[in-house]
mmCIF file of C-alpha atoms and ligand atoms in Angstrom:
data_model
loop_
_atom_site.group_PDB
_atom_site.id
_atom_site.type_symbol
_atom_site.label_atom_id
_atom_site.label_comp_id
_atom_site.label_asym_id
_atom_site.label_seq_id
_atom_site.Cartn_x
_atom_site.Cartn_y
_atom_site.Cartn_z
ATOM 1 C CA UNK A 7 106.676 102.954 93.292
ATOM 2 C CA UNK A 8 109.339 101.611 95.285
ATOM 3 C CA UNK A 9 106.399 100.510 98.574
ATOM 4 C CA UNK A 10 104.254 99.481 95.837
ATOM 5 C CA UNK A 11 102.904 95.258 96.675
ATOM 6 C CA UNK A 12 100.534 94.869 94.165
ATOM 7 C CA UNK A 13 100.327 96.645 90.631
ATOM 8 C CA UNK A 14 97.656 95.811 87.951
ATOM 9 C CA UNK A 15 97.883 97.738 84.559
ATOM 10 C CA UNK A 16 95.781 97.297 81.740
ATOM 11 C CA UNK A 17 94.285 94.059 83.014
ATOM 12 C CA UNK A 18 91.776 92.386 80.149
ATOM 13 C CA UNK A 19 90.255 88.946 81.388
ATOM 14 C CA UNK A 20 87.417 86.904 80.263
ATOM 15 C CA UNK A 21 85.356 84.363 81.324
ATOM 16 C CA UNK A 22 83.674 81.714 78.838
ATOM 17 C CA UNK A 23 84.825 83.964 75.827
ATOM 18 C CA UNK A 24 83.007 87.177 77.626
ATOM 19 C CA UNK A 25 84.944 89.935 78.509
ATOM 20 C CA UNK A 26 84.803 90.575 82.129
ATOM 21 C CA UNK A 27 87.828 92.952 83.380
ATOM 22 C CA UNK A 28 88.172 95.697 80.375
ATOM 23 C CA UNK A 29 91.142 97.516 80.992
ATOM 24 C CA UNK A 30 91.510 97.524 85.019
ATOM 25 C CA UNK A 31 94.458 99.534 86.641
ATOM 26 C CA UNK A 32 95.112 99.624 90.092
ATOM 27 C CA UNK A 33 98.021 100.147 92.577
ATOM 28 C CA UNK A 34 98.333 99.067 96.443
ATOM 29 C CA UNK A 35 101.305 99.984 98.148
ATOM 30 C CA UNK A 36 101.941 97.868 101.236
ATOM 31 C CA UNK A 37 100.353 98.370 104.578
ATOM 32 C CA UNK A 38 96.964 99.685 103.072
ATOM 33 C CA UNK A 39 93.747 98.616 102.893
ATOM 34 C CA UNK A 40 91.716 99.294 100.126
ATOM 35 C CA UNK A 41 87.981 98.838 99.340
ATOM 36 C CA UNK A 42 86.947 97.807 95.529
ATOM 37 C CA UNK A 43 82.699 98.948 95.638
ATOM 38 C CA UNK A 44 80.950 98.420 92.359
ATOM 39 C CA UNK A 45 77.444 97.094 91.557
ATOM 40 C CA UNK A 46 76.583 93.473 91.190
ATOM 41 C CA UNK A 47 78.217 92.193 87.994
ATOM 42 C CA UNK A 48 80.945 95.015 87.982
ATOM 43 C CA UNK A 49 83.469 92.229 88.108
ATOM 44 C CA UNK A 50 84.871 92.033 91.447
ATOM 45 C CA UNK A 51 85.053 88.436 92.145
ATOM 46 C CA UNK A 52 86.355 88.023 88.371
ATOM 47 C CA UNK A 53 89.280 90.651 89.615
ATOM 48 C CA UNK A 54 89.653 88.377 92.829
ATOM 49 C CA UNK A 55 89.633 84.996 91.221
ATOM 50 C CA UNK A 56 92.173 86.709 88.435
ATOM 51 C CA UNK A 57 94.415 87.863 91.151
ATOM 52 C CA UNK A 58 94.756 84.163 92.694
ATOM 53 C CA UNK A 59 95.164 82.632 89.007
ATOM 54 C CA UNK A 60 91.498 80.657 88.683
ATOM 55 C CA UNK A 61 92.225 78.468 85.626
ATOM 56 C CA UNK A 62 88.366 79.305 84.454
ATOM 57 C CA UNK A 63 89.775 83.314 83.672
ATOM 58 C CA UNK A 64 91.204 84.068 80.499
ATOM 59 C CA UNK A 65 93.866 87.244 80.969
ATOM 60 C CA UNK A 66 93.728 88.491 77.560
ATOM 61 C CA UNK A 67 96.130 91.639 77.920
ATOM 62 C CA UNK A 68 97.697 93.533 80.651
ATOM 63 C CA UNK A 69 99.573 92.133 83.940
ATOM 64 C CA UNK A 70 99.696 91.675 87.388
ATOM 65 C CA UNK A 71 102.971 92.828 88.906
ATOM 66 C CA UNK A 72 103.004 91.637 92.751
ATOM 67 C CA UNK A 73 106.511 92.615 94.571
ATOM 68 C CA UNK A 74 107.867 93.459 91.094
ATOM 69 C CA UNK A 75 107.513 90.106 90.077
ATOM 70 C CA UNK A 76 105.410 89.423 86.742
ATOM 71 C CA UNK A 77 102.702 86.775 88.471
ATOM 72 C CA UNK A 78 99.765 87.032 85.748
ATOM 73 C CA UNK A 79 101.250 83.210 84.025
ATOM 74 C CA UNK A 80 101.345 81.606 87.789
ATOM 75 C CA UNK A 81 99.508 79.193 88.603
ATOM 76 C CA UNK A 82 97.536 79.562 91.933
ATOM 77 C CA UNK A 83 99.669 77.758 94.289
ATOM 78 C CA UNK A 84 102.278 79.153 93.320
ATOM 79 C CA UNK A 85 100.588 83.169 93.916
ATOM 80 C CA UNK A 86 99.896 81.456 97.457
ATOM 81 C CA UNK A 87 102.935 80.966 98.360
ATOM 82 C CA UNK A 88 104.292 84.410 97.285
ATOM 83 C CA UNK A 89 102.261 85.722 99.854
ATOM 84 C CA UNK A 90 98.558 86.071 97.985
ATOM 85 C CA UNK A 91 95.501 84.767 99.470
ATOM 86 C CA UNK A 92 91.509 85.405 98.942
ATOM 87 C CA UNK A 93 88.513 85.205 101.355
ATOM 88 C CA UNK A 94 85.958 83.343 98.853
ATOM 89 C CA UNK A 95 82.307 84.796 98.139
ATOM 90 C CA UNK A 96 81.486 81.918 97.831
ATOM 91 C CA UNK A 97 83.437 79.179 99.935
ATOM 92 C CA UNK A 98 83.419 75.534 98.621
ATOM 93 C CA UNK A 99 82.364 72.253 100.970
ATOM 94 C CA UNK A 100 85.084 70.356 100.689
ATOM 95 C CA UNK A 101 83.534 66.685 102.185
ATOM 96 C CA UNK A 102 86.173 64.377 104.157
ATOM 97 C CA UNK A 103 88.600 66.783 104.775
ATOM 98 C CA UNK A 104 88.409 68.254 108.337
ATOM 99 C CA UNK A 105 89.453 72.460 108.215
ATOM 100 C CA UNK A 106 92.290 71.388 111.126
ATOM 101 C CA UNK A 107 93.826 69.337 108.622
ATOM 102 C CA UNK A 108 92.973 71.101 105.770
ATOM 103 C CA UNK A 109 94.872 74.118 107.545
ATOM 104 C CA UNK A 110 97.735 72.291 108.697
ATOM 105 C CA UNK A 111 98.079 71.150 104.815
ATOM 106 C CA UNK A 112 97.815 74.845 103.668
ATOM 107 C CA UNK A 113 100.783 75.775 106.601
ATOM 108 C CA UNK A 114 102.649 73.121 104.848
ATOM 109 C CA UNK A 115 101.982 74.035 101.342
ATOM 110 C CA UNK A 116 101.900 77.603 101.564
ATOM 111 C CA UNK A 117 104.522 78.479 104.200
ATOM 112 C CA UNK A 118 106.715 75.189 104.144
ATOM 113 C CA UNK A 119 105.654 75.110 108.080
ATOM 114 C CA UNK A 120 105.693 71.646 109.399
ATOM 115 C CA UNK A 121 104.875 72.690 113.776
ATOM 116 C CA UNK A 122 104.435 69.891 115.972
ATOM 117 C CA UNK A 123 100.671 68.750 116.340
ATOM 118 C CA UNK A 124 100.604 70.174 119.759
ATOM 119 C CA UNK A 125 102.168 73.463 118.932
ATOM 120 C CA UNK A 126 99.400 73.956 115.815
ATOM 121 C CA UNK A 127 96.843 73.223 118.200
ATOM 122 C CA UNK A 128 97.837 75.439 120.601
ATOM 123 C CA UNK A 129 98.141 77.966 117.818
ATOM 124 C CA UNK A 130 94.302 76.816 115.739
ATOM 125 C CA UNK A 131 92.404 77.446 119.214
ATOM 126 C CA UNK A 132 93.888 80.534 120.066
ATOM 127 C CA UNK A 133 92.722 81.760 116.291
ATOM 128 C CA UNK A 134 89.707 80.132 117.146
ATOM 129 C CA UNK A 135 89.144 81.932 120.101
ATOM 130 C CA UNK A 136 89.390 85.139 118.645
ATOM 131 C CA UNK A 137 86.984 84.341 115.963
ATOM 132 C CA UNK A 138 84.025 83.153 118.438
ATOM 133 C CA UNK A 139 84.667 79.545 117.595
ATOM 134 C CA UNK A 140 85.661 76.389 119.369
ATOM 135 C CA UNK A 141 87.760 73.747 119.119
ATOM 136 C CA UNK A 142 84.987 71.424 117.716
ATOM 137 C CA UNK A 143 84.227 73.844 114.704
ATOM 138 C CA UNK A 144 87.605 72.789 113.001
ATOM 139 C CA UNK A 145 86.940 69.382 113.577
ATOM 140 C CA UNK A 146 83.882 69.432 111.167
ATOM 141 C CA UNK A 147 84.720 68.613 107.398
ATOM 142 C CA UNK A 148 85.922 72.430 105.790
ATOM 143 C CA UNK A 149 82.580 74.111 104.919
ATOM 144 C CA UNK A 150 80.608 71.067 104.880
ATOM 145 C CA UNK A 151 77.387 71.855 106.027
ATOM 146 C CA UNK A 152 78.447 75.308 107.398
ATOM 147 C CA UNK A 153 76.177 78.405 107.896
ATOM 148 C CA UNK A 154 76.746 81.394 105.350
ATOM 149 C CA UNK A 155 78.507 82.832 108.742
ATOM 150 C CA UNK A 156 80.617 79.770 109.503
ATOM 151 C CA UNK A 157 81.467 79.963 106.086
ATOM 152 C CA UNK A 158 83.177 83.427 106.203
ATOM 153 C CA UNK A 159 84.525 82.994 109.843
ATOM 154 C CA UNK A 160 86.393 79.867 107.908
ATOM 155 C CA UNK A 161 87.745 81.994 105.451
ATOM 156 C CA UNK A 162 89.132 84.473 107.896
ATOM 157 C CA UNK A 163 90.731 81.918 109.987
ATOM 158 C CA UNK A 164 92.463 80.538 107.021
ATOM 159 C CA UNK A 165 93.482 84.292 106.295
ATOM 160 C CA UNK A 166 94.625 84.390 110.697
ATOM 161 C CA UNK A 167 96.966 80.859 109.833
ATOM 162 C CA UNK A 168 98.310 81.867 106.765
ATOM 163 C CA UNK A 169 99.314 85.789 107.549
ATOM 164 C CA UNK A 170 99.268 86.597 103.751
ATOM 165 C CA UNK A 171 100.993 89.600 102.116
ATOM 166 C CA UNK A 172 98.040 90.204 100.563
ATOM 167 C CA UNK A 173 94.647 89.253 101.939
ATOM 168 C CA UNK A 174 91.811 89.850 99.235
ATOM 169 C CA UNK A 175 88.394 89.036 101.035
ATOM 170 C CA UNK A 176 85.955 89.177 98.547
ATOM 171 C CA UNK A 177 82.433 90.115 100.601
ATOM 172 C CA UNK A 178 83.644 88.505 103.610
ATOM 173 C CA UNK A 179 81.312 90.681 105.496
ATOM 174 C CA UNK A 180 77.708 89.496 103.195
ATOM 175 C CA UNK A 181 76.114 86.344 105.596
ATOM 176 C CA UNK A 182 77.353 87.527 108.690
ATOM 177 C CA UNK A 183 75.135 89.235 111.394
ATOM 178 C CA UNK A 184 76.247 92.496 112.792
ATOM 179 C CA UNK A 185 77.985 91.208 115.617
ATOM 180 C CA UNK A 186 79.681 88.479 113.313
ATOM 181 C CA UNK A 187 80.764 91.706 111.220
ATOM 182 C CA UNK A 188 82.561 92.898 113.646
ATOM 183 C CA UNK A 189 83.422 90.124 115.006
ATOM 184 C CA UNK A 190 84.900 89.096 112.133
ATOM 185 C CA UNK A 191 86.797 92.584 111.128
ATOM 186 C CA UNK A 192 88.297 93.342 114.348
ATOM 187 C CA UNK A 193 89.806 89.937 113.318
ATOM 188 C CA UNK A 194 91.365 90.794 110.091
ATOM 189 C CA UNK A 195 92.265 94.273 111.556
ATOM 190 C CA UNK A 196 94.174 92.435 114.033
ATOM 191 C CA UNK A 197 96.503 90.893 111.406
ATOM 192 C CA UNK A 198 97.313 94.261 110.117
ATOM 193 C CA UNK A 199 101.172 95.077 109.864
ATOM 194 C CA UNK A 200 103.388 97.496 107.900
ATOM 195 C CA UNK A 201 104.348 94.923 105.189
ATOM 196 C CA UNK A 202 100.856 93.662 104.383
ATOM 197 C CA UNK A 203 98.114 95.204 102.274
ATOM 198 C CA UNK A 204 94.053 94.303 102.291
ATOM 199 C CA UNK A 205 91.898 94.324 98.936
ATOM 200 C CA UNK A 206 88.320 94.359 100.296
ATOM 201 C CA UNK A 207 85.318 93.928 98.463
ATOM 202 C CA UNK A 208 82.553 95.022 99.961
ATOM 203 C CA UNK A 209 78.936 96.731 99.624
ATOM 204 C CA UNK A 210 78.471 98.058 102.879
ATOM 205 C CA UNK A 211 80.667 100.502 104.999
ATOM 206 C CA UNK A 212 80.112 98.485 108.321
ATOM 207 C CA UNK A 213 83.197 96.103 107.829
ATOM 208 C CA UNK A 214 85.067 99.269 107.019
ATOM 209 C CA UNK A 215 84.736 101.443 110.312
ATOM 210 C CA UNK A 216 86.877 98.669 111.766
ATOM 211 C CA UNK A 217 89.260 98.449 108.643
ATOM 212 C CA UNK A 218 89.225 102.183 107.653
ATOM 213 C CA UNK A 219 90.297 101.766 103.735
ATOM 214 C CA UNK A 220 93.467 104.188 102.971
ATOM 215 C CA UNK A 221 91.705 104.718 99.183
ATOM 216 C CA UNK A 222 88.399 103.497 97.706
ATOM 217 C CA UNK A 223 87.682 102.181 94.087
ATOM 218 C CA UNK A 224 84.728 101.666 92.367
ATOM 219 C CA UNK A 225 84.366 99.142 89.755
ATOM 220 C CA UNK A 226 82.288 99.489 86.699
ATOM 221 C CA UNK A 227 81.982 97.098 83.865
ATOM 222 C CA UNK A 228 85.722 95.884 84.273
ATOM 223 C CA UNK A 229 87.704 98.392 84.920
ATOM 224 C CA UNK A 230 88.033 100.996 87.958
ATOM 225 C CA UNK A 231 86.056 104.314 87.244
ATOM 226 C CA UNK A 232 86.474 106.432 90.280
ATOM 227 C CA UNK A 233 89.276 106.481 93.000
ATOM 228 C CA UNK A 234 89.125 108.176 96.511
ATOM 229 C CA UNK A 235 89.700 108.088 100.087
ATOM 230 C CA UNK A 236 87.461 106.610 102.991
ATOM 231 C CA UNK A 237 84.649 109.293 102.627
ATOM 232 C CA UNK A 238 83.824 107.875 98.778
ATOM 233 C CA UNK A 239 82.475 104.708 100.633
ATOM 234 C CA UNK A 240 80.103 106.798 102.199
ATOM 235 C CA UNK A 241 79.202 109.456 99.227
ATOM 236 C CA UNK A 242 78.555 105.830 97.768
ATOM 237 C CA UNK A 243 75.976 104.857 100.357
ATOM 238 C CA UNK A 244 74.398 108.174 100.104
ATOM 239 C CA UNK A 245 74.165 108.544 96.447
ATOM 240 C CA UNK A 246 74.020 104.671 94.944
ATOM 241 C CA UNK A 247 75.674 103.341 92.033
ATOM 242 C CA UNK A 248 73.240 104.788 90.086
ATOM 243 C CA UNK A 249 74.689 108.553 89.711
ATOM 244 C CA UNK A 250 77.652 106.590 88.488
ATOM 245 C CA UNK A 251 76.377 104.579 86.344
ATOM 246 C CA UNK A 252 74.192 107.308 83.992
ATOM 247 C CA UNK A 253 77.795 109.213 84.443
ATOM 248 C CA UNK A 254 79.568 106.103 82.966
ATOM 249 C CA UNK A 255 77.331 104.366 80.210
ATOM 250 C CA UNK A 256 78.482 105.635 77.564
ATOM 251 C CA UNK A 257 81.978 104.793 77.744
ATOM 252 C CA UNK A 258 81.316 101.672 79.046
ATOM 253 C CA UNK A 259 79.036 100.783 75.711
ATOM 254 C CA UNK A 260 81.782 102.184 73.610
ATOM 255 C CA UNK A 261 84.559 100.121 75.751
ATOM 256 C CA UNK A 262 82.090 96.913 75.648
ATOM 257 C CA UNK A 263 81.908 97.496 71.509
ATOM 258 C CA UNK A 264 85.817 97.366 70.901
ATOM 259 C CA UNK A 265 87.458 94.142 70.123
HETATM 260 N N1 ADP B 312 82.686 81.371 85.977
HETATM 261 C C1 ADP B 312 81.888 82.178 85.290
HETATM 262 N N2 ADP B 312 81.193 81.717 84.236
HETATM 263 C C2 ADP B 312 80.388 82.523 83.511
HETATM 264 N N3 ADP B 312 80.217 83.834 83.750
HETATM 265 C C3 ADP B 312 80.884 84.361 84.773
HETATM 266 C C4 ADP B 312 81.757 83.570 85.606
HETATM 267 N N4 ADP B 312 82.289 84.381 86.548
HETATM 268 C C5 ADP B 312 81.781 85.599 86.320
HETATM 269 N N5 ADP B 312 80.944 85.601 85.258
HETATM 270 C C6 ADP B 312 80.186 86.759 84.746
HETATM 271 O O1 ADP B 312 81.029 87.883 84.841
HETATM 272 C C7 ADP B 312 80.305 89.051 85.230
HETATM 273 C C8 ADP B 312 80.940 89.651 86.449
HETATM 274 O O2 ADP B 312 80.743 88.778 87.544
HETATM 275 P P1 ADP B 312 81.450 88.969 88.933
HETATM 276 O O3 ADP B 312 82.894 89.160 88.739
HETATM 277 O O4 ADP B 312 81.023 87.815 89.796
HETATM 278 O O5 ADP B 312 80.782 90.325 89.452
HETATM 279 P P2 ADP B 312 80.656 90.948 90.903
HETATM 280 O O6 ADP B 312 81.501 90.129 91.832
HETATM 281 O O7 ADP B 312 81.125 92.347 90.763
HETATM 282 O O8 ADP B 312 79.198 90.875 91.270
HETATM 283 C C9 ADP B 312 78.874 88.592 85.430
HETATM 284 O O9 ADP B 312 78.157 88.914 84.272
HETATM 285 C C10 ADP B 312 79.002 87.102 85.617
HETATM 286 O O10 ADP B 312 77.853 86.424 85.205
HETATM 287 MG MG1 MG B 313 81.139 89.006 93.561
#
């Protein structure tokens, strides 16, 4: 598919010698936003942390294509500056290292932009701004010390610097209130442009009334078992996982048994 940003066929990945990701395919042409659902310990972080190259997950068959380009040996800086990033479940505290600088590093790293000091400033509160936060917030050492909330507003201010190609925010939404959810997606809505595409993983459908997914996927023991558009998000909050999962076992067993 010639509009096609990120393909993933066949994908296999472990973790620790367990198989995680069991034969995942999935296709996101750019300028859409999709939704990956799935119960807890479907593998959706694995997916996440196997798109940005984690060295902890073991790809043990299949690839990631993103822009045509064979990415599934890069390592993760080098994904970044392609035009990947990911929202973190589960951001890290990095101590001694204030988010301004840590941001202005990432500009550097990622996008080979060196602005003035002034000019990033101007730029960080304005990003700021639009998030809720002030100044002071990106003073503070990155995610040292910071509420769940802080936490993901972080993340999505790294994803407002850093205008990625492709934004994966993996729950993004869990930790904030419901004013910080929207908040917080009007934000990433905002960064939405023809050329760019949004993976979001997420349990609930209130982070996706403000980014309306073009398709939905649910994952299920590694590998994507149902496809749709918007209104599977909310046949999903009606019905469960459950339905799905009785519907699903048994392949998954037999899938889980093969080598
Ligand atoms: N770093 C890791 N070390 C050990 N096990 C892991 C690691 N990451 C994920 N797993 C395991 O992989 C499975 C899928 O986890 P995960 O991808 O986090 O699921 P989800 O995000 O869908 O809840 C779980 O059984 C989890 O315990
Ligand atoms: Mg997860």
């Amino acid at each position: 598919m010639e509009n096609e940003l990120l393909r993933i066929e066949d994908l296999h990945a472990s973790v620790e010698g367990k198989s995680i990701l069991r034969g995942l395919n999935l296709s996101v042409p750019r300028g859409e936003v999709h939704a990956i659902m799935g119960p807890n310990g479907s593998g959706k972080s694995t997916l996440a942390n196997v798109l940005m190259g984690h060295p902890s997950y073991e790809v043990t068959r299949g690839r990631i294509l993103f822009k045509g380009e064979d990415v599934t040996a890069l390592p993760p800086d080098e994904r970044a500056r392609r035009g990947l990033f990911l929202a973190f479940q589960y951001p890290v505290e990095v101590p001694g290292v204030s988010t301004m600088s840590f941001l202005r590093a990432a500009l550097g790293a990622v996008r080979g932009e060196d602005q003035p000091v002034r000019e990033f400033r101007r730029r960080l509160e304005g990003e700021l701004k639009d998030l809720g936060m002030e100044l002071a917030f990106a003073r503070r050492n990155l995610n040292e010390g910071f509420s769940g909330g802080e936490k993901k507003r972080c993340e999505v201010l790294q994803l407002r610097m850093l205008r990625p190609e492709l934004a994966i925010l993996d729950e993004t939404d869990s930790g904030l209130d419901i004013d910080g959810i929207r908040l917080v997606s009007q934000a990433v809505a905002a960064t939405r442009r023809p050329e760019a595409s949004f993976l979001v993983i997420t349990h609930y459908l209130r982070i996706l009334t403000h980014l309306v997914p073009d398709r939905v996927h649910v994952l299920f023991a590694g590998q994507v078992i149902r496809s749709g558009g918007a209104e599977l998000a909310r046949e999903l909050e009606v019905s469960g996982y459950e339905a799905l999962r009785s519907e699903h076992r048994p392949a998954a067993t037999a899938q889980a048994g093969t080598p």
